[in-house]
Amino acid sequence: REARAPRAAAPDHPAALPMSSPKKTRVGVLAIQGSFAEHCAHVTRAGGEAVEVRKAEQLAGCSGLIIPGGESTTMANIARRWNLFEPLRDFQARGGAVWGTCAGLIFLADRIGKGEKQGGQELLGGLDVTVDRNFFGSQIDSFETKLPCDVPGDESDDKDFRAIFIRAPAILSAGPDVEIMAKYVLPEEKKLETSVEEIIVAVKQKQLMATSFHPEITGDNRWHALFVKMASECAPYDAIDEKAKTEATKTEIGLINPGGLPVFTDNVVAGPAYK
């Protein structure tokens, strides 16, 4: 019988298995109206996983949720028709991070002080602020400006942001636990009209954040980077399992590839605020 070669001894330290890449923070973007596609692009650029949310099941595994601009009454009506209000409130109650921009700010507010639609409108609530739905006027009064903001984690030398206000709301008052991140100093004619020197346009309250303006339609990614970080510190939503999400997604037509849009650049700057 032939002699067999001796079996090689097991190494004292077996080769380490290749490490899997860290799991990305999943951020849902309410995709029933408004600039949800642009938000998805910025979330992806900030290192998160963007998910369009049109059904409650699509909240599964999300640690954050962005409510984009649009028309707050229309958003509320669609959310009610699509049975989204209760799941959205549950997501927030379980500690998920939520950021509302423009109409999303109205949606998150606890109170509407001025501009409420006749008969009222349903709000998601949770943010201890009072808002004026149309403080800055109609669509023709939209504008952009450089706005100094106090954004946690922003280590850049330039603390100004390109802020685009489109038929924007404003925050009339904020509760004691609300952190004010930005105020806008009003032009002289608006001061005379409102008897107010400046108005609150960005706030944060624990895991909730809101802005009157639209960071998603600029090339500045700092707001989205902050929100992805906020979401990463929250537990993924587990009231709905991944299987239910997969089944729900099969029955809808996706409007875009999340994050597939180009991110706007700020090479061209318009408006007297930049002169």
mmCIF file of C-alpha atoms in Angstrom:
data_model
loop_
_atom_site.group_PDB
_atom_site.id
_atom_site.type_symbol
_atom_site.label_atom_id
_atom_site.label_comp_id
_atom_site.label_asym_id
_atom_site.label_seq_id
_atom_site.Cartn_x
_atom_site.Cartn_y
_atom_site.Cartn_z
ATOM 1 C CA ARG A 1 0.000 0.000 0.000
ATOM 2 C CA GLU A 2 1.290 3.449 -0.920
ATOM 3 C CA ALA A 3 2.165 5.726 1.910
ATOM 4 C CA ARG A 4 -0.110 8.742 2.140
ATOM 5 C CA ALA A 5 1.302 12.208 2.474
ATOM 6 C CA PRO A 6 0.867 13.582 5.982
ATOM 7 C CA ARG A 7 -2.107 15.885 6.405
ATOM 8 C CA ALA A 8 -1.144 19.506 6.775
ATOM 9 C CA ALA A 9 -1.635 20.902 10.258
ATOM 10 C CA ALA A 10 -4.423 23.431 10.700
ATOM 11 C CA PRO A 11 -3.075 26.969 10.976
ATOM 12 C CA ASP A 12 -3.128 28.543 14.403
ATOM 13 C CA HIS A 13 -4.908 31.603 12.944
ATOM 14 C CA PRO A 14 -7.187 30.704 10.018
ATOM 15 C CA ALA A 15 -7.497 33.327 7.299
ATOM 16 C CA ALA A 16 -10.174 35.873 8.126
ATOM 17 C CA LEU A 17 -13.307 35.769 6.034
ATOM 18 C CA PRO A 18 -13.778 38.824 3.816
ATOM 19 C CA MET A 19 -15.690 41.494 5.691
ATOM 20 C CA SER A 20 -19.016 42.570 4.269
ATOM 21 C CA SER A 21 -19.493 46.249 3.614
ATOM 22 C CA PRO A 22 -21.365 48.096 6.370
ATOM 23 C CA LYS A 23 -25.112 48.183 5.919
ATOM 24 C CA LYS A 24 -26.373 51.513 4.626
ATOM 25 C CA THR A 25 -28.905 53.508 6.606
ATOM 26 C CA ARG A 26 -32.278 53.173 4.899
ATOM 27 C CA VAL A 27 -34.157 56.450 4.468
ATOM 28 C CA GLY A 28 -37.686 56.490 3.106
ATOM 29 C CA VAL A 29 -38.922 59.429 1.044
ATOM 30 C CA LEU A 30 -42.678 59.954 0.978
ATOM 31 C CA ALA A 31 -43.265 59.727 -2.772
ATOM 32 C CA ILE A 32 -46.841 60.878 -3.235
ATOM 33 C CA GLN A 33 -46.078 64.436 -4.339
ATOM 34 C CA GLY A 34 -43.279 66.959 -4.562
ATOM 35 C CA SER A 35 -39.537 66.665 -5.144
ATOM 36 C CA PHE A 36 -39.089 63.144 -3.787
ATOM 37 C CA ALA A 37 -36.782 62.130 -6.661
ATOM 38 C CA GLU A 38 -34.317 64.895 -5.822
ATOM 39 C CA HIS A 39 -34.354 63.893 -2.153
ATOM 40 C CA CYS A 40 -33.609 60.293 -3.154
ATOM 41 C CA ALA A 41 -30.597 61.447 -5.170
ATOM 42 C CA HIS A 42 -29.204 63.427 -2.237
ATOM 43 C CA VAL A 43 -29.767 60.586 0.266
ATOM 44 C CA THR A 44 -27.775 58.266 -2.000
ATOM 45 C CA ARG A 45 -25.046 60.871 -2.365
ATOM 46 C CA ALA A 46 -24.911 61.175 1.442
ATOM 47 C CA GLY A 47 -24.254 57.433 1.756
ATOM 48 C CA GLY A 48 -27.769 56.273 2.616
ATOM 49 C CA GLU A 49 -30.166 53.877 0.906
ATOM 50 C CA ALA A 50 -33.138 55.765 -0.556
ATOM 51 C CA VAL A 51 -36.565 54.110 -0.645
ATOM 52 C CA GLU A 52 -39.677 55.595 -2.240
ATOM 53 C CA VAL A 53 -42.617 55.271 0.154
ATOM 54 C CA ARG A 54 -46.146 55.097 -1.246
ATOM 55 C CA LYS A 55 -47.365 52.187 0.856
ATOM 56 C CA ALA A 56 -47.038 51.530 4.568
ATOM 57 C CA GLU A 57 -45.102 48.330 3.918
ATOM 58 C CA GLN A 58 -42.302 50.318 2.291
ATOM 59 C CA LEU A 59 -41.429 51.804 5.689
ATOM 60 C CA ALA A 60 -40.005 48.408 6.691
ATOM 61 C CA GLY A 61 -36.372 48.724 7.719
ATOM 62 C CA CYS A 62 -36.307 52.516 7.373
ATOM 63 C CA SER A 63 -34.598 54.499 10.117
ATOM 64 C CA GLY A 64 -35.529 57.868 8.644
ATOM 65 C CA LEU A 65 -38.290 59.431 6.563
ATOM 66 C CA ILE A 66 -38.259 62.603 4.461
ATOM 67 C CA ILE A 67 -41.535 64.402 3.740
ATOM 68 C CA PRO A 68 -40.854 66.583 0.680
ATOM 69 C CA GLY A 69 -42.351 69.818 -0.522
ATOM 70 C CA GLY A 70 -45.585 69.937 -2.486
ATOM 71 C CA GLU A 71 -49.016 71.070 -1.340
ATOM 72 C CA SER A 72 -49.719 70.116 2.249
ATOM 73 C CA THR A 73 -53.507 69.744 1.931
ATOM 74 C CA THR A 74 -53.156 67.531 -1.139
ATOM 75 C CA MET A 75 -50.486 65.452 0.590
ATOM 76 C CA ALA A 76 -52.749 64.984 3.593
ATOM 77 C CA ASN A 77 -55.691 63.940 1.415
ATOM 78 C CA ILE A 78 -53.594 61.394 -0.492
ATOM 79 C CA ALA A 79 -52.028 60.068 2.714
ATOM 80 C CA ARG A 80 -55.499 59.560 4.208
ATOM 81 C CA ARG A 81 -56.838 57.927 1.032
ATOM 82 C CA TRP A 82 -53.843 55.567 0.903
ATOM 83 C CA ASN A 83 -54.125 54.704 4.632
ATOM 84 C CA LEU A 84 -50.717 56.159 5.436
ATOM 85 C CA PHE A 85 -51.440 58.406 8.408
ATOM 86 C CA GLU A 86 -51.454 55.716 11.097
ATOM 87 C CA PRO A 87 -48.260 53.997 9.846
ATOM 88 C CA LEU A 88 -46.498 57.360 9.556
ATOM 89 C CA ARG A 89 -47.504 58.292 13.094
ATOM 90 C CA ASP A 90 -46.391 54.878 14.336
ATOM 91 C CA PHE A 91 -43.035 55.270 12.569
ATOM 92 C CA GLN A 92 -42.519 58.576 14.354
ATOM 93 C CA ALA A 93 -43.760 57.246 17.707
ATOM 94 C CA ARG A 94 -41.251 54.375 17.551
ATOM 95 C CA GLY A 95 -38.412 56.870 17.264
ATOM 96 C CA GLY A 96 -37.790 57.105 13.531
ATOM 97 C CA ALA A 97 -36.089 60.273 12.288
ATOM 98 C CA VAL A 98 -38.375 62.521 10.213
ATOM 99 C CA TRP A 99 -37.466 65.594 8.155
ATOM 100 C CA GLY A 100 -40.066 67.823 6.502
ATOM 101 C CA THR A 101 -39.167 70.374 3.817
ATOM 102 C CA CYS A 102 -41.554 73.216 2.889
ATOM 103 C CA ALA A 103 -44.983 71.506 2.798
ATOM 104 C CA GLY A 104 -43.383 68.708 4.826
ATOM 105 C CA LEU A 105 -42.743 71.284 7.569
ATOM 106 C CA ILE A 106 -46.469 72.100 7.648
ATOM 107 C CA PHE A 107 -47.252 68.385 7.721
ATOM 108 C CA LEU A 108 -45.006 67.884 10.786
ATOM 109 C CA ALA A 109 -46.186 70.958 12.704
ATOM 110 C CA ASP A 110 -48.428 70.654 15.740
ATOM 111 C CA ARG A 111 -50.261 73.891 14.924
ATOM 112 C CA ILE A 112 -51.171 76.117 11.980
ATOM 113 C CA GLY A 113 -51.399 79.718 13.152
ATOM 114 C CA LYS A 114 -52.202 81.401 9.840
ATOM 115 C CA GLY A 115 -53.220 80.251 6.398
ATOM 116 C CA GLU A 116 -55.107 77.123 7.421
ATOM 117 C CA LYS A 117 -57.515 75.860 4.783
ATOM 118 C CA GLN A 118 -61.218 76.343 5.475
ATOM 119 C CA GLY A 119 -62.445 73.320 7.412
ATOM 120 C CA GLY A 120 -58.923 72.577 8.641
ATOM 121 C CA GLN A 121 -56.461 69.959 7.456
ATOM 122 C CA GLU A 122 -55.028 66.795 8.936
ATOM 123 C CA LEU A 123 -51.448 67.012 10.173
ATOM 124 C CA LEU A 124 -48.927 64.371 11.113
ATOM 125 C CA GLY A 125 -47.774 66.563 14.002
ATOM 126 C CA GLY A 126 -45.047 65.911 16.546
ATOM 127 C CA LEU A 127 -43.025 69.079 16.017
ATOM 128 C CA ASP A 128 -43.785 71.692 18.676
ATOM 129 C CA VAL A 129 -44.098 74.675 16.344
ATOM 130 C CA THR A 130 -46.783 76.998 14.999
ATOM 131 C CA VAL A 131 -46.568 77.733 11.289
ATOM 132 C CA ASP A 132 -47.939 80.200 8.765
ATOM 133 C CA ARG A 133 -48.688 78.172 5.643
ATOM 134 C CA ASN A 134 -48.092 81.002 3.166
ATOM 135 C CA PHE A 135 -45.978 83.473 5.116
ATOM 136 C CA PHE A 136 -43.847 84.412 2.113
ATOM 137 C CA GLY A 137 -46.758 84.869 -0.266
ATOM 138 C CA SER A 138 -47.813 83.167 -3.468
ATOM 139 C CA GLN A 139 -45.784 81.349 -6.105
ATOM 140 C CA ILE A 140 -44.670 84.599 -7.708
ATOM 141 C CA ASP A 141 -43.049 85.621 -4.396
ATOM 142 C CA SER A 142 -40.643 82.659 -4.416
ATOM 143 C CA PHE A 143 -36.966 83.591 -4.001
ATOM 144 C CA GLU A 144 -33.517 82.346 -3.077
ATOM 145 C CA THR A 145 -30.883 83.739 -0.747
ATOM 146 C CA LYS A 146 -27.726 82.930 1.144
ATOM 147 C CA LEU A 147 -28.750 81.775 4.594
ATOM 148 C CA PRO A 148 -26.431 81.264 7.580
ATOM 149 C CA CYS A 149 -27.392 78.010 9.324
ATOM 150 C CA ASP A 150 -26.217 76.197 12.429
ATOM 151 C CA VAL A 151 -25.991 72.616 11.145
ATOM 152 C CA PRO A 152 -24.522 70.097 13.620
ATOM 153 C CA GLY A 153 -21.445 68.378 12.241
ATOM 154 C CA ASP A 154 -20.810 70.977 9.536
ATOM 155 C CA GLU A 155 -17.079 71.656 9.738
ATOM 156 C CA SER A 156 -16.822 73.740 6.568
ATOM 157 C CA ASP A 157 -15.614 77.305 6.757
ATOM 158 C CA ASP A 158 -18.648 78.618 4.883
ATOM 159 C CA LYS A 159 -21.739 78.358 7.091
ATOM 160 C CA ASP A 160 -24.012 79.896 4.465
ATOM 161 C CA PHE A 161 -26.413 77.748 2.492
ATOM 162 C CA ARG A 162 -28.181 78.399 -0.779
ATOM 163 C CA ALA A 163 -31.789 78.489 0.425
ATOM 164 C CA ILE A 164 -34.602 78.330 -2.132
ATOM 165 C CA PHE A 165 -38.043 79.360 -0.861
ATOM 166 C CA ILE A 166 -40.973 78.330 -3.084
ATOM 167 C CA ARG A 167 -44.338 79.616 -1.840
ATOM 168 C CA ALA A 168 -42.813 78.843 1.494
ATOM 169 C CA PRO A 169 -44.214 78.533 5.008
ATOM 170 C CA ALA A 170 -42.501 79.984 8.063
ATOM 171 C CA ILE A 171 -42.395 79.125 11.748
ATOM 172 C CA LEU A 172 -44.130 81.735 13.903
ATOM 173 C CA SER A 173 -43.165 80.212 17.250
ATOM 174 C CA ALA A 174 -41.339 77.178 18.631
ATOM 175 C CA GLY A 175 -41.579 75.303 21.918
ATOM 176 C CA PRO A 176 -38.811 75.223 24.543
ATOM 177 C CA ASP A 177 -37.407 71.883 23.354
ATOM 178 C CA VAL A 178 -37.074 73.009 19.740
ATOM 179 C CA GLU A 179 -33.580 73.922 18.530
ATOM 180 C CA ILE A 180 -33.590 76.847 16.096
ATOM 181 C CA MET A 181 -31.115 76.171 13.282
ATOM 182 C CA ALA A 182 -31.784 79.127 11.002
ATOM 183 C CA LYS A 183 -33.623 82.447 10.878
ATOM 184 C CA TYR A 184 -34.233 84.644 7.866
ATOM 185 C CA VAL A 185 -33.915 88.426 8.237
ATOM 186 C CA LEU A 186 -36.843 89.902 6.338
ATOM 187 C CA PRO A 187 -36.481 92.608 3.688
ATOM 188 C CA GLU A 188 -37.732 96.052 4.668
ATOM 189 C CA GLU A 189 -41.099 95.822 2.879
ATOM 190 C CA LYS A 190 -41.860 92.498 4.582
ATOM 191 C CA LYS A 191 -40.883 93.938 7.957
ATOM 192 C CA LEU A 192 -43.402 96.743 7.451
ATOM 193 C CA GLU A 193 -46.083 94.277 6.336
ATOM 194 C CA THR A 194 -45.622 91.820 9.210
ATOM 195 C CA SER A 195 -44.049 93.959 11.985
ATOM 196 C CA VAL A 196 -41.460 91.165 12.306
ATOM 197 C CA GLU A 197 -37.695 91.559 11.925
ATOM 198 C CA GLU A 198 -36.815 87.919 11.288
ATOM 199 C CA ILE A 199 -38.562 84.560 11.017
ATOM 200 C CA ILE A 200 -37.615 80.982 11.905
ATOM 201 C CA VAL A 201 -37.015 78.780 8.840
ATOM 202 C CA ALA A 202 -35.196 75.674 10.147
ATOM 203 C CA VAL A 203 -35.604 73.721 13.383
ATOM 204 C CA LYS A 204 -34.721 70.426 15.048
ATOM 205 C CA GLN A 205 -36.481 68.672 17.925
ATOM 206 C CA LYS A 206 -34.850 65.401 18.977
ATOM 207 C CA GLN A 207 -35.199 63.125 15.923
ATOM 208 C CA LEU A 208 -37.441 65.556 14.013
ATOM 209 C CA MET A 209 -36.183 68.263 11.659
ATOM 210 C CA ALA A 210 -37.919 70.790 9.393
ATOM 211 C CA THR A 211 -36.907 73.451 6.877
ATOM 212 C CA SER A 212 -39.012 76.081 5.101
ATOM 213 C CA PHE A 213 -36.710 75.936 2.083
ATOM 214 C CA HIS A 214 -35.647 73.235 -0.409
ATOM 215 C CA PRO A 215 -32.077 71.898 0.054
ATOM 216 C CA GLU A 216 -32.826 69.054 -2.370
ATOM 217 C CA ILE A 217 -32.844 71.329 -5.431
ATOM 218 C CA THR A 218 -29.357 72.687 -4.783
ATOM 219 C CA GLY A 219 -25.956 71.021 -5.013
ATOM 220 C CA ASP A 220 -25.354 71.396 -1.261
ATOM 221 C CA ASN A 221 -25.517 68.008 0.435
ATOM 222 C CA ARG A 222 -24.919 69.067 4.051
ATOM 223 C CA TRP A 223 -28.568 68.923 5.152
ATOM 224 C CA HIS A 224 -28.994 65.420 3.753
ATOM 225 C CA ALA A 225 -25.694 64.290 5.280
ATOM 226 C CA LEU A 226 -26.964 65.512 8.657
ATOM 227 C CA PHE A 227 -30.274 63.708 8.243
ATOM 228 C CA VAL A 228 -28.687 60.421 7.175
ATOM 229 C CA LYS A 229 -26.539 60.662 10.319
ATOM 230 C CA MET A 230 -29.644 61.374 12.432
ATOM 231 C CA ALA A 231 -31.387 58.356 10.888
ATOM 232 C CA SER A 232 -28.344 56.135 11.484
ATOM 233 C CA GLU A 233 -28.785 56.740 15.209
ATOM 234 C CA CYS A 234 -32.398 55.473 15.111
ATOM 235 C CA ALA A 235 -33.549 51.858 15.084
ATOM 236 C CA PRO A 236 -34.948 50.498 11.791
ATOM 237 C CA TYR A 237 -38.742 50.354 11.699
ATOM 238 C CA ASP A 238 -39.720 46.768 12.507
ATOM 239 C CA ALA A 239 -43.513 46.962 12.773
ATOM 240 C CA ILE A 240 -43.651 45.667 9.186
ATOM 241 C CA ASP A 241 -41.460 42.812 7.985
ATOM 242 C CA GLU A 242 -39.345 42.772 4.840
ATOM 243 C CA LYS A 243 -41.496 40.082 3.208
ATOM 244 C CA ALA A 244 -44.573 42.339 3.359
ATOM 245 C CA LYS A 245 -42.513 45.160 1.862
ATOM 246 C CA THR A 246 -41.350 42.947 -1.010
ATOM 247 C CA GLU A 247 -44.893 41.840 -1.797
ATOM 248 C CA ALA A 248 -46.223 45.404 -1.683
ATOM 249 C CA THR A 249 -43.488 46.650 -4.005
ATOM 250 C CA LYS A 250 -44.334 43.993 -6.614
ATOM 251 C CA THR A 251 -47.771 45.513 -7.197
ATOM 252 C CA GLU A 252 -46.698 49.071 -7.994
ATOM 253 C CA ILE A 253 -44.935 50.827 -10.821
ATOM 254 C CA GLY A 254 -41.772 52.565 -9.682
ATOM 255 C CA LEU A 255 -41.573 56.109 -11.022
ATOM 256 C CA ILE A 256 -37.802 56.466 -10.803
ATOM 257 C CA ASN A 257 -34.648 54.624 -9.884
ATOM 258 C CA PRO A 258 -34.060 56.004 -6.368
ATOM 259 C CA GLY A 259 -30.926 58.111 -6.421
ATOM 260 C CA GLY A 260 -30.597 57.798 -10.164
ATOM 261 C CA LEU A 261 -31.115 61.480 -10.927
ATOM 262 C CA PRO A 262 -28.127 63.790 -11.311
ATOM 263 C CA VAL A 263 -27.458 66.043 -8.350
ATOM 264 C CA PHE A 264 -27.811 69.733 -9.130
ATOM 265 C CA THR A 265 -24.672 71.853 -9.230
ATOM 266 C CA ASP A 266 -24.482 75.430 -8.105
ATOM 267 C CA ASN A 267 -22.238 76.784 -10.859
ATOM 268 C CA VAL A 268 -24.924 79.204 -11.995
ATOM 269 C CA VAL A 269 -26.177 81.473 -9.258
ATOM 270 C CA ALA A 270 -29.093 83.843 -9.702
ATOM 271 C CA GLY A 271 -30.727 86.505 -7.634
ATOM 272 C CA PRO A 272 -29.755 89.810 -6.062
ATOM 273 C CA ALA A 273 -28.760 88.089 -2.817
ATOM 274 C CA TYR A 274 -25.579 86.880 -4.546
ATOM 275 C CA LYS A 275 -24.407 90.247 -5.875
#
